[in-house]
Tab-separated table of C-alpha atoms (C1' of nucleotides) in Angstrom:
chain	number	residue	atom	x	y	z
I	1	MET	CA	2.513	-31.410	-9.828
I	2	LYS	CA	5.619	-30.312	-11.517
I	3	GLU	CA	8.075	-29.990	-8.252
I	4	ASP	CA	11.079	-29.450	-10.223
I	5	GLU	CA	10.266	-26.174	-12.069
I	6	LYS	CA	7.503	-24.620	-10.027
I	7	THR	CA	8.804	-24.827	-6.290
I	8	MET	CA	12.106	-23.893	-7.593
I	9	THR	CA	10.620	-20.160	-7.954
I	10	LYS	CA	11.782	-19.415	-4.151
I	11	PRO	CA	14.909	-21.413	-3.503
I	12	ALA	CA	15.731	-18.378	-1.499
I	13	THR	CA	12.917	-19.520	0.900
I	14	ASN	CA	14.477	-20.231	4.209
I	15	GLU	CA	12.544	-20.444	7.443
I	16	SER	CA	15.102	-18.517	9.392
I	17	GLY	CA	14.032	-15.152	8.034
I	18	GLN	CA	16.129	-15.114	4.753
I	19	ALA	CA	12.685	-15.081	2.799
I	20	LEU	CA	13.931	-11.820	1.670
I	21	LYS	CA	15.122	-11.922	-1.788
I	22	LYS	CA	13.618	-12.737	-4.854
I	23	SER	CA	14.577	-14.977	-7.584
I	24	GLY	CA	12.381	-14.812	-10.534
I	25	TYR	CA	10.247	-11.593	-11.804
I	26	HIS	CA	7.902	-11.782	-8.957
I	27	HIS	CA	9.070	-12.306	-5.281
I	28	GLY	CA	6.779	-14.777	-3.844
I	29	ASP	CA	5.596	-12.205	-0.447
I	30	LEU	CA	7.162	-9.182	-1.033
I	31	ARG	CA	4.949	-7.677	1.641
I	32	ALA	CA	6.287	-9.763	4.150
I	33	GLY	CA	9.764	-9.527	2.736
I	34	LEU	CA	9.887	-6.100	2.907
I	35	ILE	CA	8.385	-6.090	6.255
I	36	GLU	CA	11.089	-7.997	7.665
I	37	ALA	CA	13.565	-5.829	5.743
I	38	THR	CA	11.992	-3.048	7.395
I	39	ARG	CA	12.569	-4.645	10.830
I	40	ARG	CA	16.163	-5.010	10.520
I	41	LEU	CA	17.127	-2.173	9.331
I	42	VAL	CA	15.289	-0.162	11.801
I	43	GLU	CA	17.099	-2.330	14.266
I	44	ASP	CA	20.185	-1.819	12.539
I	45	LYS	CA	20.425	1.906	11.831
I	46	GLY	CA	17.425	3.231	14.012
I	47	PRO	CA	14.316	4.566	12.902
I	48	ASP	CA	15.461	7.839	11.203
I	49	GLY	CA	18.561	6.083	9.282
I	50	PHE	CA	15.735	3.773	7.543
I	51	SER	CA	15.058	4.522	4.413
I	52	VAL	CA	12.727	2.486	1.738
I	53	SER	CA	15.876	2.103	-0.871
I	54	ASP	CA	17.707	0.258	1.518
I	55	ALA	CA	14.760	-1.841	2.188
I	56	CYS	CA	14.300	-2.932	-1.353
I	57	ARG	CA	18.120	-3.434	-1.944
I	58	LEU	CA	17.579	-6.042	1.075
I	59	ALA	CA	14.637	-7.419	-0.590
I	60	GLY	CA	16.006	-7.433	-3.935
I	61	VAL	CA	14.051	-5.559	-5.968
I	62	SER	CA	13.315	-2.322	-7.506
I	63	THR	CA	12.849	0.822	-5.550
I	64	ALA	CA	8.956	1.231	-6.937
I	65	ALA	CA	8.149	-2.174	-5.809
I	66	PRO	CA	7.060	-1.634	-2.107
I	67	TYR	CA	4.377	1.228	-3.494
I	68	LYS	CA	2.193	-1.922	-4.895
I	69	HIS	CA	1.851	-2.954	-1.132
I	70	PHE	CA	2.513	-0.004	1.036
I	71	LYS	CA	1.031	3.643	0.229
I	72	ASP	CA	3.944	5.247	1.683
I	73	LYS	CA	7.088	4.992	4.030
I	74	ASN	CA	5.064	5.549	6.725
I	75	GLU	CA	2.578	2.568	5.929
I	76	MET	CA	5.651	0.628	5.997
I	77	LEU	CA	6.980	1.406	9.152
I	78	VAL	CA	3.302	0.988	10.926
I	79	ALA	CA	3.040	-2.497	9.257
I	80	MET	CA	6.403	-3.264	10.606
I	81	VAL	CA	5.529	-2.318	14.147
I	82	LEU	CA	2.233	-3.456	14.202
I	83	GLU	CA	3.943	-7.021	13.776
I	84	GLY	CA	6.269	-6.108	16.446
I	85	MET	CA	3.401	-5.882	18.927
I	86	GLN	CA	1.876	-8.743	18.191
I	87	ARG	CA	5.070	-10.231	19.310
I	88	HIS	CA	5.511	-7.887	22.353
I	89	ARG	CA	1.563	-9.162	23.274
I	90	ALA	CA	2.347	-12.448	23.121
I	91	ASN	CA	5.295	-12.417	24.983
I	92	MET	CA	4.137	-10.572	27.795
I	93	LEU	CA	1.088	-13.049	27.771
I	94	SER	CA	3.402	-16.152	27.548
I	95	ALA	CA	5.412	-14.386	30.362
I	96	LEU	CA	2.476	-15.191	32.670
I	97	GLU	CA	2.097	-18.753	32.438
I	98	GLY	CA	2.579	-20.914	35.502
I	99	ILE	CA	2.271	-17.821	38.060
I	100	PRO	CA	-0.330	-17.909	40.297
I	101	LYS	CA	-2.921	-15.712	39.449
I	102	GLY	CA	-3.534	-12.730	41.627
I	103	THR	CA	0.087	-12.231	42.737
I	104	PRO	CA	2.293	-8.883	42.198
I	105	ALA	CA	4.495	-11.384	40.630
I	106	ARG	CA	2.403	-11.568	37.424
I	107	VAL	CA	2.490	-7.590	37.225
I	108	THR	CA	6.536	-8.326	37.598
I	109	ALA	CA	6.594	-10.584	34.907
I	110	ILE	CA	4.808	-8.564	32.494
I	111	GLY	CA	7.100	-5.452	33.579
I	112	SER	CA	10.460	-7.528	32.690
I	113	GLU	CA	8.976	-8.630	29.144
I	114	TYR	CA	7.973	-5.042	28.348
I	115	VAL	CA	11.274	-3.880	29.310
I	116	ASN	CA	13.285	-6.984	27.568
I	117	PHE	CA	11.115	-6.330	24.478
I	118	ALA	CA	12.231	-2.548	24.623
I	119	ARG	CA	15.721	-3.794	24.477
I	120	ARG	CA	15.722	-6.535	22.080
I	121	GLU	CA	13.302	-4.760	19.699
I	122	ASN	CA	14.907	-1.266	20.255
I	123	GLY	CA	13.767	-0.093	17.059
I	124	VAL	CA	10.062	-0.988	17.154
I	125	PHE	CA	10.007	0.125	20.424
I	126	ARG	CA	11.038	3.576	19.702
I	127	LEU	CA	8.836	3.858	16.382
I	128	LYS	CA	5.748	2.834	18.487
I	129	PHE	CA	6.776	5.252	21.393
I	130	GLY	CA	9.357	7.535	20.419
I	131	GLY	CA	7.093	10.061	18.442
I	132	PHE	CA	8.555	9.334	14.827
I	133	THR	CA	6.787	9.747	11.692
I	134	ASP	CA	4.029	12.280	12.978
I	135	ARG	CA	0.763	10.062	12.029
I	136	LEU	CA	1.871	6.699	12.969
I	137	GLU	CA	-0.499	7.914	15.339
I	138	ASP	CA	-2.530	5.103	13.315
I	139	ASP	CA	-5.973	3.588	14.844
I	140	ARG	CA	-4.735	0.008	14.380
I	141	LEU	CA	-1.261	0.996	16.572
I	142	GLN	CA	-3.783	3.009	19.254
I	143	ALA	CA	-5.803	-0.259	19.425
I	144	ALA	CA	-3.226	-2.240	19.813
I	145	GLY	CA	-1.405	-0.545	22.737
I	146	GLU	CA	-4.792	-0.136	24.368
I	147	GLU	CA	-5.371	-4.105	24.184
I	148	THR	CA	-1.435	-4.345	25.819
I	149	PHE	CA	-2.283	-1.735	28.605
I	150	GLY	CA	-5.622	-4.056	29.328
I	151	ILE	CA	-3.672	-7.055	29.848
I	152	VAL	CA	-1.720	-5.216	32.612
I	153	LEU	CA	-4.951	-3.894	33.896
I	154	ARG	CA	-6.474	-7.459	34.221
I	155	GLU	CA	-3.723	-8.230	36.178
I	156	VAL	CA	-4.100	-5.245	38.532
I	157	ALA	CA	-7.369	-5.657	39.502
I	158	ALA	CA	-6.762	-9.214	40.504
I	159	CYS	CA	-3.977	-8.173	42.782
I	160	LEU	CA	-6.376	-5.368	43.994
I	161	GLY	CA	-8.687	-8.257	44.466
I	162	GLU	CA	-11.379	-6.194	42.107
I	163	THR	CA	-13.297	-7.912	39.191
I	164	GLU	CA	-13.659	-4.718	37.555
I	165	ILE	CA	-11.379	-2.354	35.944
I	166	THR	CA	-12.135	0.377	38.729
I	167	PRO	CA	-11.000	3.789	38.315
I	168	GLU	CA	-8.462	2.855	41.251
I	169	VAL	CA	-7.258	0.080	39.408
I	170	ARG	CA	-6.613	2.123	35.884
I	171	ARG	CA	-5.043	4.499	37.995
I	172	ARG	CA	-2.714	2.060	39.647
I	173	GLY	CA	-2.146	0.356	36.345
I	174	PHE	CA	-1.336	3.607	34.912
I	175	MET	CA	1.413	4.222	37.568
I	176	LEU	CA	2.611	1.143	36.999
I	177	TRP	CA	2.726	1.351	33.305
I	178	SER	CA	4.345	4.961	33.289
I	179	PHE	CA	6.907	3.020	35.543
I	180	VAL	CA	7.803	0.199	33.297
I	181	HIS	CA	7.490	2.426	30.361
I	182	GLY	CA	10.166	5.125	31.584
I	183	LEU	CA	12.694	2.125	32.738
I	184	SER	CA	12.554	1.094	29.584
I	185	PHE	CA	13.531	4.180	27.782
I	186	LEU	CA	16.269	4.842	30.386
I	187	LEU	CA	17.829	1.378	30.010
I	188	VAL	CA	17.432	1.765	26.306
I	189	ASP	CA	19.324	5.233	26.119
I	190	LYS	CA	22.175	3.827	28.177
I	191	LYS	CA	21.235	6.055	31.052
I	192	LEU	CA	22.380	4.272	34.307
I	193	ALA	CA	23.908	1.344	32.964
I	194	ASP	CA	24.278	0.124	36.547
I	195	MET	CA	20.834	-0.692	36.694
I	196	GLY	CA	20.782	-2.870	33.674
I	197	GLY	CA	21.522	-5.863	35.269
I	198	GLU	CA	19.047	-8.907	35.272
I	199	THR	CA	18.884	-9.222	38.644
I	200	GLU	CA	18.737	-5.451	39.403
I	201	LEU	CA	16.055	-4.944	37.094
I	202	GLU	CA	13.843	-7.742	38.501
I	203	SER	CA	14.595	-6.137	42.079
I	204	LEU	CA	13.475	-2.803	40.568
I	205	LEU	CA	10.002	-4.475	39.229
I	206	SER	CA	9.047	-6.348	42.400
I	207	ASP	CA	10.033	-3.577	44.656
I	208	ILE	CA	7.501	-0.904	42.466
I	209	ALA	CA	4.814	-3.640	41.984
I	210	GLU	CA	4.829	-3.844	45.781
I	211	ARG	CA	4.646	-0.145	46.463
I	212	VAL	CA	2.323	0.309	44.016
I	213	LEU	CA	0.158	-2.439	44.601
I	214	VAL	CA	-0.126	-1.982	48.285
I	215	ASP	CA	-2.659	-0.260	49.785
L	1	MET	CA	23.154	46.086	-7.176
L	2	LYS	CA	19.636	47.159	-6.282
L	3	GLU	CA	19.858	48.744	-3.220
L	4	ASP	CA	16.017	49.906	-2.798
L	5	GLU	CA	15.166	46.229	-2.955
L	6	LYS	CA	17.408	45.790	0.260
L	7	THR	CA	16.130	48.586	2.560
L	8	MET	CA	12.790	47.191	1.499
L	9	THR	CA	13.105	43.882	2.974
L	10	LYS	CA	10.973	43.744	6.264
L	11	PRO	CA	12.449	44.433	9.940
L	12	ALA	CA	12.280	40.490	10.447
L	13	THR	CA	11.928	40.270	13.944
L	14	ASN	CA	8.944	39.231	15.769
L	15	GLU	CA	7.425	38.715	18.818
L	16	SER	CA	10.182	36.765	20.480
L	17	GLY	CA	12.394	39.319	20.013
L	18	GLN	CA	14.899	37.279	18.157
L	19	ALA	CA	16.031	38.521	14.627
L	20	LEU	CA	14.930	35.278	12.545
L	21	LYS	CA	15.565	36.586	9.337
L	22	LYS	CA	18.187	38.500	8.301
L	23	SER	CA	18.154	42.038	6.370
L	24	GLY	CA	21.205	42.134	4.986
L	25	TYR	CA	24.032	40.423	3.433
L	26	HIS	CA	25.024	39.056	6.709
L	27	HIS	CA	22.439	38.013	9.036
L	28	GLY	CA	24.150	39.122	12.701
L	29	ASP	CA	23.409	36.019	14.276
L	30	LEU	CA	22.776	33.095	12.246
L	31	ARG	CA	23.114	30.986	14.788
L	32	ALA	CA	20.986	31.520	17.141
L	33	GLY	CA	18.693	32.343	14.354
L	34	LEU	CA	18.671	28.596	13.335
L	35	ILE	CA	18.520	27.261	16.328
L	36	GLU	CA	15.312	29.158	17.177
L	37	ALA	CA	13.876	28.202	13.649
L	38	THR	CA	14.712	24.689	14.444
L	39	ARG	CA	12.893	25.166	17.917
L	40	ARG	CA	10.148	25.904	16.342
L	41	LEU	CA	9.723	24.007	13.120
L	42	VAL	CA	10.339	20.546	15.180
L	43	GLU	CA	7.849	21.498	17.516
L	44	ASP	CA	5.392	22.444	14.636
L	45	LYS	CA	6.140	19.617	12.516
L	46	GLY	CA	7.631	16.835	14.710
L	47	PRO	CA	11.251	15.880	14.718
L	48	ASP	CA	11.051	13.589	11.538
L	49	GLY	CA	9.291	16.322	9.626
L	50	PHE	CA	12.251	19.147	10.028
L	51	SER	CA	14.532	19.580	7.207
L	52	VAL	CA	17.219	21.754	7.228
L	53	SER	CA	15.916	23.412	3.847
L	54	ASP	CA	13.014	24.662	6.308
L	55	ALA	CA	15.058	26.196	8.747
L	56	CYS	CA	16.792	27.892	6.124
L	57	ARG	CA	13.579	29.432	4.601
L	58	LEU	CA	12.247	30.866	8.180
L	59	ALA	CA	15.732	32.204	8.432
L	60	GLY	CA	15.657	33.305	5.086
L	61	VAL	CA	18.803	32.315	3.973
L	62	SER	CA	20.598	30.026	1.288
L	63	THR	CA	20.275	25.919	1.889
L	64	ALA	CA	24.307	26.435	2.445
L	65	ALA	CA	24.412	28.740	4.982
L	66	PRO	CA	23.733	26.458	8.160
L	67	TYR	CA	27.037	24.632	7.428
L	68	LYS	CA	29.039	27.675	8.143
L	69	HIS	CA	27.783	27.058	11.790
L	70	PHE	CA	26.971	23.615	12.202
L	71	LYS	CA	28.649	20.459	10.641
L	72	ASP	CA	25.453	19.208	9.663
L	73	LYS	CA	21.937	18.284	10.098
L	74	ASN	CA	22.325	16.549	13.451
L	75	GLU	CA	24.627	19.216	14.732
L	76	MET	CA	21.515	21.465	14.422
L	77	LEU	CA	19.371	19.404	16.606
L	78	VAL	CA	22.054	19.097	18.963
L	79	ALA	CA	22.619	22.255	19.362
L	80	MET	CA	18.903	23.342	19.631
L	81	VAL	CA	18.192	20.327	22.236
L	82	LEU	CA	20.967	21.677	24.499
L	83	GLU	CA	19.357	24.873	24.679
L	84	GLY	CA	16.077	23.882	25.521
L	85	MET	CA	17.426	21.237	28.068
L	86	GLN	CA	19.310	24.446	29.909
L	87	ARG	CA	15.508	26.144	30.030
L	88	HIS	CA	14.578	22.837	31.557
L	89	ARG	CA	16.732	22.497	34.179
L	90	ALA	CA	16.394	26.171	35.029
L	91	ASN	CA	12.378	25.458	35.152
L	92	MET	CA	12.921	22.856	37.520
L	93	LEU	CA	15.022	24.698	39.676
L	94	SER	CA	12.643	27.701	39.792
L	95	ALA	CA	9.975	24.999	40.431
L	96	LEU	CA	12.004	24.219	43.741
L	97	GLU	CA	11.753	27.917	45.383
L	98	GLY	CA	9.654	28.276	48.475
L	99	ILE	CA	9.314	24.651	49.084
L	100	PRO	CA	10.926	23.348	52.246
L	101	LYS	CA	14.000	21.260	51.872
L	102	GLY	CA	13.846	17.610	52.747
L	103	THR	CA	10.052	17.449	52.090
L	104	PRO	CA	8.880	15.262	49.061
L	105	ALA	CA	6.848	18.023	48.007
L	106	ARG	CA	10.099	19.148	46.349
L	107	VAL	CA	10.267	15.991	44.566
L	108	THR	CA	6.724	16.330	43.405
L	109	ALA	CA	7.364	20.053	42.402
L	110	ILE	CA	10.657	18.504	39.867
L	111	GLY	CA	8.540	16.020	38.528
L	112	SER	CA	5.439	18.498	37.811
L	113	GLU	CA	7.845	20.944	35.731
L	114	TYR	CA	9.709	17.751	33.906
L	115	VAL	CA	6.342	16.666	32.923
L	116	ASN	CA	5.072	20.131	31.949
L	117	PHE	CA	8.595	20.984	29.861
L	118	ALA	CA	7.814	17.356	28.034
L	119	ARG	CA	4.107	18.673	27.049
L	120	ARG	CA	5.399	22.471	26.232
L	121	GLU	CA	8.436	21.576	24.215
L	122	ASN	CA	7.282	18.323	22.782
L	123	GLY	CA	9.661	18.323	20.216
L	124	VAL	CA	12.882	19.022	22.626
L	125	PHE	CA	11.633	16.429	24.963
L	126	ARG	CA	11.518	13.387	21.720
L	127	LEU	CA	14.542	14.985	20.239
L	128	LYS	CA	16.323	14.095	23.562
L	129	PHE	CA	14.752	10.955	24.503
L	130	GLY	CA	12.597	9.255	22.022
L	131	GLY	CA	15.886	8.236	20.449
L	132	PHE	CA	16.492	9.905	17.068
L	133	THR	CA	19.259	10.678	15.589
L	134	ASP	CA	21.449	7.707	16.197
L	135	ARG	CA	24.589	9.973	16.912
L	136	LEU	CA	22.305	12.460	18.825
L	137	GLU	CA	24.465	10.551	21.669
L	138	ASP	CA	26.455	13.745	22.105
L	139	ASP	CA	28.546	13.989	25.184
L	140	ARG	CA	27.308	17.020	26.012
L	141	LEU	CA	23.920	15.737	26.017
L	142	GLN	CA	24.503	12.956	28.088
L	143	ALA	CA	26.378	15.239	30.230
L	144	ALA	CA	23.347	17.584	30.133
L	145	GLY	CA	21.551	14.789	31.574
L	146	GLU	CA	23.286	13.577	34.216
L	147	GLU	CA	23.180	16.886	35.705
L	148	THR	CA	19.740	17.002	35.545
L	149	PHE	CA	19.354	13.683	37.447
L	150	GLY	CA	21.382	15.196	39.760
L	151	ILE	CA	19.340	17.480	40.741
L	152	VAL	CA	16.632	14.810	41.066
L	153	LEU	CA	19.417	12.678	43.670
L	154	ARG	CA	20.158	15.748	45.663
L	155	GLU	CA	16.431	15.973	46.967
L	156	VAL	CA	15.979	12.596	47.447
L	157	ALA	CA	18.933	12.283	49.571
L	158	ALA	CA	17.417	15.170	51.615
L	159	CYS	CA	13.949	13.300	51.580
L	160	LEU	CA	15.572	10.090	53.029
L	161	GLY	CA	17.961	12.045	55.186
L	162	GLU	CA	20.933	11.016	53.678
L	163	THR	CA	23.873	13.706	53.253
L	164	GLU	CA	25.441	11.715	50.045
L	165	ILE	CA	24.167	10.339	46.630
L	166	THR	CA	24.389	6.547	48.198
L	167	PRO	CA	23.428	3.645	46.074
L	168	GLU	CA	20.104	3.770	47.749
L	169	VAL	CA	19.474	7.209	47.221
L	170	ARG	CA	20.455	6.358	43.473
L	171	ARG	CA	18.154	3.568	43.130
L	172	ARG	CA	15.037	5.664	44.359
L	173	GLY	CA	16.270	8.181	42.395
L	174	PHE	CA	16.089	6.189	39.331
L	175	MET	CA	12.824	4.991	40.584
L	176	LEU	CA	11.178	8.364	40.612
L	177	TRP	CA	12.868	9.441	37.430
L	178	SER	CA	11.715	6.068	35.297
L	179	PHE	CA	8.086	7.034	36.801
L	180	VAL	CA	7.898	10.727	35.657
L	181	HIS	CA	9.581	9.863	32.159
L	182	GLY	CA	7.295	7.397	31.516
L	183	LEU	CA	4.504	9.292	32.556
L	184	SER	CA	5.933	12.259	30.386
L	185	PHE	CA	6.034	10.104	27.236
L	186	LEU	CA	2.299	8.789	28.019
L	187	LEU	CA	0.601	11.816	28.771
L	188	VAL	CA	2.383	13.211	25.460
L	189	ASP	CA	1.507	10.356	23.297
L	190	LYS	CA	-2.147	11.142	24.110
L	191	LYS	CA	-2.522	7.890	26.029
L	192	LEU	CA	-4.889	8.084	28.876
L	193	ALA	CA	-6.032	11.218	28.350
L	194	ASP	CA	-8.017	11.154	31.304
L	195	MET	CA	-4.755	11.011	33.483
L	196	GLY	CA	-3.641	14.508	32.005
L	197	GLY	CA	-5.878	17.079	33.999
L	198	GLU	CA	-3.159	19.302	35.995
L	199	THR	CA	-4.942	17.822	39.560
L	200	GLU	CA	-4.659	14.349	38.196
L	201	LEU	CA	-1.018	15.228	37.483
L	202	GLU	CA	-0.315	16.579	40.678
L	203	SER	CA	-2.176	13.880	43.231
L	204	LEU	CA	-0.318	10.873	40.739
L	205	LEU	CA	3.122	12.993	41.344
L	206	SER	CA	2.636	13.179	45.114
L	207	ASP	CA	1.110	9.705	45.575
L	208	ILE	CA	4.201	8.200	43.660
L	209	ALA	CA	6.746	10.288	45.687
L	210	GLU	CA	5.306	9.117	48.835
L	211	ARG	CA	5.578	5.209	47.978
L	212	VAL	CA	8.860	5.567	46.682
L	213	LEU	CA	10.435	7.684	49.285
L	214	VAL	CA	8.561	5.995	51.986
L	215	ASP	CA	10.543	3.233	54.093
G	1	DC	C1'	41.411	55.120	6.343
G	2	DT	C1'	42.729	51.882	3.564
G	3	DC	C1'	43.880	47.200	2.518
G	4	DG	C1'	43.323	42.748	3.179
G	5	DC	C1'	42.335	38.244	5.573
G	6	DA	C1'	38.980	35.751	7.748
G	7	DA	C1'	34.173	35.089	8.641
G	8	DT	C1'	29.525	34.589	6.820
G	9	DG	C1'	26.776	34.125	2.862
G	10	DT	C1'	25.427	32.591	-2.032
G	11	DT	C1'	25.086	29.844	-6.287
G	12	DA	C1'	25.549	25.323	-8.382
G	13	DG	C1'	25.786	20.945	-8.694
G	14	DC	C1'	26.209	16.179	-6.809
G	15	DT	C1'	24.067	11.891	-4.726
G	16	DC	C1'	20.358	10.044	-2.431
G	17	DC	C1'	15.614	9.695	-1.184
G	18	DT	C1'	10.550	9.770	-1.747
G	19	DC	C1'	6.974	8.693	-4.759
G	20	DT	C1'	4.490	8.609	-9.369
G	21	DA	C1'	3.543	7.306	-14.603
G	22	DA	C1'	4.104	4.486	-17.884
G	23	DC	C1'	5.338	-0.273	-19.071
G	24	DA	C1'	6.111	-5.447	-18.847
G	25	DT	C1'	5.524	-10.033	-16.782
G	26	DA	C1'	3.621	-13.792	-14.360
G	27	DT	C1'	-0.999	-15.769	-12.453
G	28	DG	C1'	-5.284	-17.638	-12.319
G	29	DT	C1'	-10.172	-17.990	-13.576
G	30	DT	C1'	-12.876	-19.020	-17.277
Q	1	DA	C1'	-5.996	-20.090	-24.755
Q	2	DA	C1'	-7.091	-15.661	-23.389
Q	3	DC	C1'	-8.204	-11.785	-20.636
Q	4	DA	C1'	-7.710	-9.521	-16.472
Q	5	DT	C1'	-5.143	-8.324	-12.222
Q	6	DA	C1'	-1.283	-8.348	-9.351
Q	7	DT	C1'	2.925	-7.489	-9.211
Q	8	DG	C1'	6.874	-6.567	-11.111
Q	9	DT	C1'	10.414	-2.867	-13.955
Q	10	DT	C1'	12.558	1.368	-15.783
Q	11	DA	C1'	12.199	6.430	-16.020
Q	12	DG	C1'	12.017	10.733	-14.289
Q	13	DA	C1'	10.266	14.631	-11.328
Q	14	DG	C1'	11.294	16.852	-7.165
Q	15	DG	C1'	12.938	17.606	-2.629
Q	16	DA	C1'	16.812	17.215	0.821
Q	17	DG	C1'	21.793	17.319	2.626
Q	18	DC	C1'	25.669	18.434	2.063
Q	19	DT	C1'	30.386	20.277	-0.559
Q	20	DA	C1'	33.064	23.327	-3.701
Q	21	DA	C1'	33.838	27.427	-5.776
Q	22	DC	C1'	32.677	32.380	-5.379
Q	23	DA	C1'	30.780	36.818	-3.611
Q	24	DT	C1'	30.342	40.179	0.220
Q	25	DT	C1'	31.043	42.002	4.533
Q	26	DG	C1'	33.268	43.173	9.037
Q	27	DC	C1'	37.584	44.425	11.402
Q	28	DG	C1'	42.161	44.533	12.925
Q	29	DA	C1'	47.146	46.078	11.320
Q	30	DG	C1'	49.758	48.914	8.959
DNA sequence: CTCGCAATGTTAGCTCCTCTAACATATGTT
DNA sequence: AACATATGTTAGAGGAGCTAACATTGCGAG
């Protein structure tokens, strides 16, 4: 194969995330490039400061290009959030590694990762849960959320010695989720900065887990 | 000038008693009219679906009129949210009437009103806490939030037999606020509709209050 | 009461944004 | 090599936020 000419069509490609700009007439993977640009811009300027035009500039394409890949602005955001939620879920799962099953420590670990994701990927978090983009109530997002909640429920069930998701398990899981969810929002909103330290956070999470999981 | 047309304009007051539309050249109280229009539109179309132009149409003025009263769109939203938060706080306070001091029932009552406000005035709630409008981080909003949290802290202190806001009181209050806050978001987001009933809600709230306030 | 000013509206218009239509270019299948 | 399709581009409609300049009204001082 002619490496010298064909592969030169995407020199801007860079594994550190710089596959954003195109070089020739065609981009190579504009869809991924736009999603990445969307992510960066939303993190940077906030969900409502984001514009498709900005994403196009970042990706180095014309403002009409996105519409070959996404129905509209909303679809772009949905695609970006879906990607983020996969990362979120993967992070939560990997946070469980090495922690004995059936212990509240697992619940705490999940909660910790949940909060940290909300802080690290603030934009994704707000988009998913903050109520932007009215019809961001996409079925896929809904399903992704349920799946994430399923991880929590499984751990709660184990802690309570249940083998199935009983109504009581669901109830306790819901309590925990509410707490962690609210905690994420409050920390991200910079309310009560004094609770934001890593040790404070761990302390709060394990405290709550114990209070909710104890009979 | 067509005098007859002016007089033919509708009375322009509606069920809420507020004069949304103007009748003559001057509106009378356009600032209040725009805030009310903003509130309705945000409730109706969601925070991101809201436009100043729509509010102008609702109020019956030109699209430039708001800028005599508000610096920009963001200021309009801040003003509307501030109004809503005053209602929120007043509701929480009146929910306390008749409940013996120092009992967890007071904390539960506040939580219940918190959640119900989030459901009733979804738009205000999302605007205040959902992270819209980057610089909605207005000092006045921040202060209003602190004040509302103060109500919770006072009740928590009473339940714990403290006379001051100790760090431990603050910690417990923060736990409760996180929970109620997250609960509001999840219910509003329609996750877990099975927990949304009034009795379910009361049960959850009192359950949590007990778990967090017990030593 | 009238005059004049400040407050409050209006119109026109700039810039930017979303999204579409029509056209252009690369890709890959036959 | 040739065509069909995918994926870009430019041009432009339509709407939103906001400003400048102009118009109307209410109100206080003389």
